[in-house]
Amino acid sequence: MEWGYELLSPDSRQLFDALSVFRGTWSAADVDAICATNGETLERLAVLRDASLIRTDEGMAEMRFSQLETLRVFADERLDPQRRSTLELRHAEYFLAQADAAYKASRGPQQQAAFDRQEEELPNLRIALERFASAPLGLQLAGTLALFWKIHGHYQEGLYWLERVLAAAPTEPEKPLGIAWNAVGMLSEDRADYAAATDAYTRSRDIFQQIGHENGVVITTQNLGNIAYRQGDLPQARALYAQTLEG
Protein backbone atom coordinates (compact mmCIF):
# COMPACT_ATOMS: atom_id res chain seq x y z
CA MET A 1 0.00 0.00 0.00
CA GLU A 2 2.65 2.50 1.03
CA TRP A 3 4.87 1.49 -1.88
CA GLY A 4 2.09 2.22 -4.39
CA TYR A 5 1.31 5.51 -2.64
CA GLU A 6 4.92 6.68 -2.90
CA LEU A 7 4.89 6.04 -6.64
CA LEU A 8 2.13 8.62 -7.12
CA SER A 9 2.81 12.18 -8.19
CA PRO A 10 2.43 14.85 -5.47
CA ASP A 11 -0.90 15.95 -6.97
CA SER A 12 -2.24 12.39 -6.99
CA ARG A 13 -1.08 11.79 -3.41
CA GLN A 14 -2.77 15.02 -2.36
CA LEU A 15 -6.07 13.94 -3.94
CA PHE A 16 -5.82 10.45 -2.46
CA ASP A 17 -5.40 11.95 1.01
CA ALA A 18 -8.30 14.36 0.46
CA LEU A 19 -10.68 11.57 -0.57
CA SER A 20 -10.60 10.29 3.00
CA VAL A 21 -13.21 12.94 3.92
CA PHE A 22 -15.83 11.03 1.91
CA ARG A 23 -17.82 8.02 3.04
CA GLY A 24 -19.61 5.40 0.98
CA THR A 25 -19.46 6.38 -2.69
CA TRP A 26 -18.90 9.72 -4.37
CA SER A 27 -19.05 11.17 -7.86
CA ALA A 28 -16.47 13.06 -9.87
CA ALA A 29 -18.64 16.17 -9.43
CA ASP A 30 -18.48 15.75 -5.64
CA VAL A 31 -14.70 15.53 -5.77
CA ASP A 32 -14.40 18.46 -8.15
CA ALA A 33 -16.47 20.66 -5.82
CA ILE A 34 -14.74 19.71 -2.58
CA CYS A 35 -11.15 18.79 -3.39
CA ALA A 36 -10.19 21.66 -5.76
CA THR A 37 -8.59 19.58 -8.52
CA ASN A 38 -8.29 22.45 -11.02
CA GLY A 39 -10.47 20.73 -13.59
CA GLU A 40 -8.38 17.54 -13.61
CA THR A 41 -10.70 15.43 -11.48
CA LEU A 42 -11.36 12.57 -13.90
CA GLU A 43 -7.71 12.29 -14.90
CA ARG A 44 -6.52 12.14 -11.30
CA LEU A 45 -9.23 9.70 -10.28
CA ALA A 46 -8.23 7.46 -13.20
CA VAL A 47 -4.64 7.44 -11.93
CA LEU A 48 -5.79 6.37 -8.46
CA ARG A 49 -8.10 3.73 -9.90
CA ASP A 50 -5.32 2.31 -12.07
CA ALA A 51 -3.15 2.11 -8.96
CA SER A 52 -5.97 0.18 -7.19
CA LEU A 53 -6.22 2.90 -4.53
CA ILE A 54 -9.88 3.58 -5.34
CA ARG A 55 -12.50 1.59 -7.20
CA THR A 56 -15.39 2.43 -9.49
CA ASP A 57 -19.00 1.48 -8.84
CA GLU A 58 -20.65 1.59 -12.27
CA GLY A 59 -23.97 -0.05 -11.43
CA MET A 60 -25.57 3.29 -10.57
CA ALA A 61 -27.04 6.04 -12.74
CA GLU A 62 -23.65 7.75 -12.85
CA MET A 63 -20.14 6.47 -12.33
CA ARG A 64 -19.28 6.63 -8.64
CA PHE A 65 -16.13 5.87 -6.75
CA SER A 66 -15.33 4.30 -3.42
CA GLN A 67 -12.39 3.34 -1.26
CA LEU A 68 -11.67 0.38 0.95
CA GLU A 69 -11.83 1.40 4.59
CA THR A 70 -8.21 0.36 5.17
CA LEU A 71 -7.14 2.68 2.34
CA ARG A 72 -9.36 5.49 3.62
CA VAL A 73 -7.77 5.25 7.07
CA PHE A 74 -4.30 5.15 5.48
CA ALA A 75 -5.13 8.32 3.52
CA ASP A 76 -6.63 10.05 6.53
CA GLU A 77 -3.49 9.44 8.56
CA ARG A 78 -1.52 11.36 5.94
CA LEU A 79 -3.92 14.27 5.62
CA ASP A 80 -2.69 17.50 7.16
CA PRO A 81 -5.01 18.38 10.10
CA GLN A 82 -5.57 21.94 8.91
CA ARG A 83 -6.40 20.75 5.41
CA ARG A 84 -8.71 18.09 6.87
CA SER A 85 -10.67 20.78 8.70
CA THR A 86 -10.97 22.82 5.51
CA LEU A 87 -12.10 19.82 3.47
CA GLU A 88 -14.59 18.66 6.10
CA LEU A 89 -16.19 22.10 6.12
CA ARG A 90 -16.34 22.18 2.30
CA HIS A 91 -17.79 18.67 2.35
CA ALA A 92 -20.57 19.61 4.78
CA GLU A 93 -21.38 22.89 3.01
CA TYR A 94 -21.51 21.09 -0.33
CA PHE A 95 -23.87 18.40 0.89
CA LEU A 96 -26.03 21.02 2.61
CA ALA A 97 -26.35 22.76 -0.77
CA GLN A 98 -27.18 19.41 -2.39
CA ALA A 99 -29.82 18.72 0.27
CA ASP A 100 -31.34 22.17 -0.25
CA ALA A 101 -31.47 21.60 -4.02
CA ALA A 102 -33.11 18.21 -3.49
CA TYR A 103 -35.71 19.73 -1.18
CA LYS A 104 -36.60 22.35 -3.80
CA ALA A 105 -36.75 19.69 -6.52
CA SER A 106 -39.03 17.57 -4.31
CA ARG A 107 -41.90 19.96 -5.01
CA GLY A 108 -41.95 18.92 -8.66
CA PRO A 109 -41.58 15.91 -10.96
CA GLN A 110 -37.90 15.47 -10.04
CA GLN A 111 -38.65 14.40 -6.46
CA GLN A 112 -37.82 10.72 -6.94
CA ALA A 113 -34.56 11.40 -8.78
CA ALA A 114 -33.52 14.01 -6.20
CA PHE A 115 -34.20 11.78 -3.22
CA ASP A 116 -32.72 8.68 -4.89
CA ARG A 117 -29.52 10.71 -5.28
CA GLN A 118 -29.64 11.57 -1.58
CA GLU A 119 -30.03 7.89 -0.77
CA GLU A 120 -26.79 7.25 -2.64
CA GLU A 121 -25.16 10.08 -0.71
CA LEU A 122 -26.48 8.94 2.67
CA PRO A 123 -23.08 7.91 4.08
CA ASN A 124 -21.73 11.37 3.21
CA LEU A 125 -24.76 13.07 4.74
CA ARG A 126 -24.30 11.01 7.92
CA ILE A 127 -20.64 11.89 8.32
CA ALA A 128 -21.39 15.57 7.70
CA LEU A 129 -24.03 15.45 10.44
CA GLU A 130 -21.63 13.62 12.74
CA ARG A 131 -18.90 16.19 12.23
CA PHE A 132 -21.14 19.23 12.63
CA ALA A 133 -23.89 18.02 14.97
CA SER A 134 -22.92 20.71 17.48
CA ALA A 135 -22.66 23.51 14.91
CA PRO A 136 -25.25 25.65 13.08
CA LEU A 137 -24.37 23.84 9.86
CA GLY A 138 -25.52 20.53 11.36
CA LEU A 139 -28.80 22.09 12.49
CA GLN A 140 -29.43 23.39 8.97
CA LEU A 141 -28.57 20.08 7.34
CA ALA A 142 -30.76 17.96 9.63
CA GLY A 143 -33.74 20.27 9.09
CA THR A 144 -33.24 20.42 5.34
CA LEU A 145 -33.25 16.61 5.12
CA ALA A 146 -36.64 16.31 6.85
CA LEU A 147 -38.69 15.56 3.73
CA PHE A 148 -36.07 13.08 2.52
CA TRP A 149 -36.19 11.26 5.87
CA LYS A 150 -40.00 11.16 5.57
CA ILE A 151 -40.35 10.10 1.92
CA HIS A 152 -37.69 7.39 2.19
CA GLY A 153 -38.99 6.10 5.52
CA HIS A 154 -35.93 7.01 7.59
CA TYR A 155 -38.08 8.16 10.52
CA GLN A 156 -35.94 6.78 13.32
CA GLU A 157 -32.66 7.99 11.85
CA GLY A 158 -34.09 11.39 11.03
CA LEU A 159 -35.34 11.84 14.58
CA TYR A 160 -32.00 10.68 15.95
CA TRP A 161 -30.10 13.38 14.06
CA LEU A 162 -32.68 16.06 14.78
CA GLU A 163 -32.57 15.30 18.48
CA ARG A 164 -28.77 15.48 18.45
CA VAL A 165 -28.55 18.80 16.68
CA LEU A 166 -31.37 20.31 18.73
CA ALA A 167 -29.70 19.25 21.97
CA ALA A 168 -26.64 21.27 20.94
CA ALA A 169 -28.48 24.19 19.33
CA PRO A 170 -28.64 27.65 20.93
CA THR A 171 -31.98 28.60 22.46
CA GLU A 172 -32.23 31.94 20.66
CA PRO A 173 -35.10 31.80 18.14
CA GLU A 174 -33.96 31.53 14.53
CA LYS A 175 -35.37 30.08 11.34
CA PRO A 176 -33.23 26.87 11.22
CA LEU A 177 -34.35 26.08 14.78
CA GLY A 178 -38.00 26.48 13.80
CA ILE A 179 -37.48 24.29 10.73
CA ALA A 180 -35.80 21.57 12.79
CA TRP A 181 -38.61 21.45 15.36
CA ASN A 182 -41.17 21.32 12.55
CA ALA A 183 -39.23 18.38 11.10
CA VAL A 184 -39.40 16.58 14.46
CA GLY A 185 -43.14 17.15 14.43
CA MET A 186 -43.52 15.81 10.90
CA LEU A 187 -41.57 12.61 11.55
CA SER A 188 -43.26 12.06 14.92
CA GLU A 189 -46.70 12.55 13.32
CA ASP A 190 -45.94 9.92 10.71
CA ARG A 191 -45.06 7.51 13.52
CA ALA A 192 -48.40 8.35 15.21
CA ASP A 193 -46.59 9.84 18.20
CA TYR A 194 -49.06 12.71 18.41
CA ALA A 195 -47.91 14.00 21.80
CA ALA A 196 -44.35 14.44 20.54
CA ALA A 197 -45.61 15.91 17.28
CA THR A 198 -47.81 18.44 19.07
CA ASP A 199 -44.96 19.50 21.33
CA ALA A 200 -42.55 19.88 18.38
CA TYR A 201 -45.01 21.79 16.18
CA THR A 202 -45.83 24.09 19.09
CA ARG A 203 -42.15 24.82 19.72
CA SER A 204 -41.69 25.48 16.02
CA ARG A 205 -44.68 27.81 15.84
CA ASP A 206 -43.50 29.74 18.90
CA ILE A 207 -40.10 30.30 17.25
CA PHE A 208 -41.64 31.46 13.97
CA GLN A 209 -43.93 33.81 15.87
CA GLN A 210 -40.97 35.31 17.74
CA ILE A 211 -38.99 35.97 14.56
CA GLY A 212 -42.01 37.17 12.57
CA HIS A 213 -41.92 34.35 10.01
CA GLU A 214 -45.56 34.36 8.90
CA ASN A 215 -45.34 31.40 6.52
CA GLY A 216 -43.76 29.28 9.23
CA VAL A 217 -46.54 30.22 11.64
CA VAL A 218 -49.20 29.24 9.08
CA ILE A 219 -47.55 25.92 8.27
CA THR A 220 -47.07 24.87 11.89
CA THR A 221 -50.59 25.98 12.85
CA GLN A 222 -51.98 23.86 10.00
CA ASN A 223 -49.82 20.96 11.19
CA LEU A 224 -51.28 21.32 14.68
CA GLY A 225 -54.73 21.31 13.10
CA ASN A 226 -53.88 18.08 11.33
CA ILE A 227 -52.89 16.49 14.63
CA ALA A 228 -56.14 17.57 16.25
CA TYR A 229 -58.08 16.15 13.28
CA ARG A 230 -56.21 12.84 13.43
CA GLN A 231 -57.09 12.56 17.12
CA GLY A 232 -60.75 13.28 16.47
CA ASP A 233 -60.78 16.74 18.09
CA LEU A 234 -62.76 18.40 15.31
CA PRO A 235 -63.53 21.69 17.14
CA GLN A 236 -59.82 22.21 17.86
CA ALA A 237 -58.88 21.28 14.31
CA ARG A 238 -61.47 23.71 12.94
CA ALA A 239 -60.20 26.50 15.18
CA LEU A 240 -56.58 25.95 14.13
CA TYR A 241 -57.45 25.77 10.44
CA ALA A 242 -59.39 29.04 10.84
CA GLN A 243 -56.27 30.67 12.27
CA THR A 244 -54.34 29.79 9.11
CA LEU A 245 -56.97 31.56 7.01
CA GLU A 246 -56.83 34.62 9.23
CA GLY A 247 -53.02 34.71 8.78
XYZ file of C-alpha atoms in Angstrom:
247
model
C 0.000 0.000 0.000
C 2.655 2.497 1.034
C 4.870 1.493 -1.881
C 2.088 2.224 -4.389
C 1.310 5.506 -2.640
C 4.922 6.680 -2.897
C 4.891 6.044 -6.644
C 2.128 8.615 -7.117
C 2.813 12.183 -8.187
C 2.431 14.850 -5.469
C -0.900 15.949 -6.968
C -2.242 12.387 -6.987
C -1.081 11.793 -3.409
C -2.774 15.019 -2.355
C -6.069 13.944 -3.940
C -5.819 10.451 -2.463
C -5.399 11.946 1.012
C -8.300 14.357 0.456
C -10.683 11.567 -0.571
C -10.601 10.294 3.001
C -13.206 12.945 3.918
C -15.834 11.027 1.911
C -17.824 8.025 3.045
C -19.607 5.402 0.978
C -19.460 6.378 -2.686
C -18.902 9.725 -4.374
C -19.046 11.169 -7.860
C -16.465 13.060 -9.867
C -18.639 16.166 -9.430
C -18.478 15.750 -5.641
C -14.701 15.525 -5.772
C -14.398 18.463 -8.146
C -16.471 20.665 -5.816
C -14.741 19.710 -2.578
C -11.148 18.793 -3.388
C -10.190 21.661 -5.755
C -8.585 19.578 -8.516
C -8.290 22.450 -11.018
C -10.472 20.727 -13.589
C -8.376 17.543 -13.614
C -10.701 15.432 -11.476
C -11.364 12.575 -13.899
C -7.715 12.290 -14.901
C -6.523 12.140 -11.300
C -9.230 9.698 -10.281
C -8.229 7.463 -13.203
C -4.640 7.438 -11.930
C -5.794 6.368 -8.456
C -8.100 3.731 -9.902
C -5.322 2.305 -12.069
C -3.146 2.108 -8.958
C -5.971 0.177 -7.195
C -6.223 2.899 -4.533
C -9.881 3.583 -5.335
C -12.497 1.586 -7.201
C -15.387 2.432 -9.494
C -19.003 1.481 -8.844
C -20.650 1.591 -12.265
C -23.967 -0.055 -11.427
C -25.573 3.293 -10.575
C -27.043 6.040 -12.737
C -23.648 7.747 -12.845
C -20.139 6.471 -12.327
C -19.281 6.627 -8.644
C -16.125 5.874 -6.752
C -15.331 4.299 -3.421
C -12.392 3.345 -1.255
C -11.665 0.377 0.945
C -11.831 1.398 4.593
C -8.207 0.364 5.167
C -7.142 2.678 2.342
C -9.356 5.490 3.618
C -7.765 5.252 7.072
C -4.304 5.149 5.480
C -5.127 8.315 3.521
C -6.635 10.045 6.532
C -3.492 9.437 8.558
C -1.522 11.357 5.935
C -3.917 14.269 5.619
C -2.687 17.502 7.163
C -5.007 18.383 10.103
C -5.575 21.944 8.912
C -6.402 20.750 5.412
C -8.706 18.089 6.867
C -10.667 20.781 8.700
C -10.968 22.820 5.508
C -12.098 19.817 3.474
C -14.585 18.660 6.098
C -16.190 22.101 6.121
C -16.339 22.181 2.304
C -17.789 18.672 2.346
C -20.569 19.612 4.779
C -21.380 22.885 3.005
C -21.506 21.091 -0.328
C -23.869 18.398 0.889
C -26.030 21.017 2.608
C -26.347 22.763 -0.770
C -27.180 19.412 -2.387
C -29.819 18.723 0.268
C -31.339 22.171 -0.248
C -31.473 21.603 -4.018
C -33.112 18.205 -3.492
C -35.707 19.732 -1.181
C -36.596 22.354 -3.799
C -36.754 19.690 -6.519
C -39.034 17.573 -4.311
C -41.903 19.963 -5.006
C -41.946 18.921 -8.663
C -41.583 15.907 -10.961
C -37.901 15.467 -10.044
C -38.646 14.398 -6.460
C -37.819 10.722 -6.944
C -34.557 11.404 -8.781
C -33.516 14.010 -6.201
C -34.200 11.780 -3.217
C -32.724 8.684 -4.890
C -29.519 10.706 -5.276
C -29.644 11.568 -1.575
C -30.027 7.889 -0.769
C -26.786 7.249 -2.644
C -25.164 10.084 -0.709
C -26.480 8.944 2.672
C -23.079 7.908 4.076
C -21.729 11.371 3.213
C -24.762 13.070 4.745
C -24.305 11.015 7.917
C -20.635 11.889 8.319
C -21.386 15.571 7.697
C -24.027 15.448 10.438
C -21.627 13.620 12.742
C -18.903 16.192 12.228
C -21.136 19.234 12.629
C -23.887 18.024 14.972
C -22.924 20.711 17.479
C -22.661 23.508 14.908
C -25.246 25.649 13.082
C -24.370 23.839 9.860
C -25.520 20.529 11.361
C -28.802 22.086 12.486
C -29.434 23.390 8.974
C -28.573 20.076 7.341
C -30.764 17.961 9.626
C -33.737 20.267 9.090
C -33.239 20.421 5.337
C -33.247 16.612 5.125
C -36.641 16.313 6.847
C -38.688 15.563 3.728
C -36.066 13.078 2.520
C -36.191 11.257 5.873
C -40.005 11.159 5.572
C -40.355 10.096 1.919
C -37.694 7.392 2.188
C -38.989 6.097 5.515
C -35.935 7.010 7.595
C -38.083 8.156 10.516
C -35.935 6.778 13.322
C -32.664 7.989 11.851
C -34.094 11.393 11.029
C -35.341 11.843 14.584
C -31.997 10.678 15.946
C -30.095 13.384 14.061
C -32.678 16.057 14.775
C -32.568 15.301 18.479
C -28.769 15.478 18.449
C -28.553 18.802 16.676
C -31.374 20.309 18.729
C -29.700 19.249 21.968
C -26.644 21.269 20.941
C -28.480 24.186 19.331
C -28.638 27.654 20.929
C -31.978 28.599 22.457
C -32.227 31.945 20.657
C -35.099 31.803 18.136
C -33.956 31.531 14.533
C -35.367 30.083 11.339
C -33.227 26.872 11.219
C -34.346 26.083 14.778
C -37.996 26.478 13.800
C -37.476 24.290 10.730
C -35.798 21.574 12.792
C -38.614 21.451 15.359
C -41.173 21.317 12.548
C -39.227 18.383 11.104
C -39.403 16.583 14.456
C -43.136 17.145 14.430
C -43.520 15.806 10.900
C -41.571 12.611 11.552
C -43.261 12.060 14.924
C -46.697 12.548 13.323
C -45.942 9.916 10.705
C -45.064 7.514 13.522
C -48.399 8.349 15.209
C -46.590 9.844 18.204
C -49.057 12.706 18.412
C -47.910 13.995 21.802
C -44.347 14.443 20.538
C -45.608 15.911 17.276
C -47.811 18.444 19.074
C -44.957 19.496 21.329
C -42.554 19.883 18.384
C -45.009 21.794 16.180
C -45.833 24.092 19.092
C -42.147 24.815 19.717
C -41.690 25.484 16.019
C -44.683 27.808 15.838
C -43.497 29.736 18.901
C -40.104 30.298 17.249
C -41.642 31.458 13.973
C -43.926 33.813 15.873
C -40.968 35.306 17.742
C -38.992 35.975 14.559
C -42.013 37.173 12.571
C -41.917 34.351 10.008
C -45.562 34.356 8.897
C -45.343 31.401 6.515
C -43.756 29.283 9.230
C -46.543 30.223 11.638
C -49.205 29.241 9.085
C -47.549 25.915 8.274
C -47.075 24.872 11.893
C -50.590 25.980 12.850
C -51.977 23.863 10.003
C -49.821 20.958 11.190
C -51.275 21.324 14.683
C -54.725 21.312 13.101
C -53.881 18.075 11.328
C -52.888 16.489 14.634
C -56.144 17.573 16.250
C -58.082 16.154 13.282
C -56.215 12.842 13.434
C -57.092 12.556 17.116
C -60.751 13.280 16.469
C -60.779 16.736 18.086
C -62.755 18.403 15.311
C -63.534 21.689 17.142
C -59.817 22.214 17.865
C -58.878 21.280 14.314
C -61.467 23.712 12.936
C -60.201 26.505 15.183
C -56.579 25.950 14.130
C -57.447 25.771 10.443
C -59.389 29.035 10.836
C -56.271 30.672 12.266
C -54.345 29.793 9.111
C -56.971 31.557 7.015
C -56.826 34.620 9.229
C -53.015 34.708 8.781
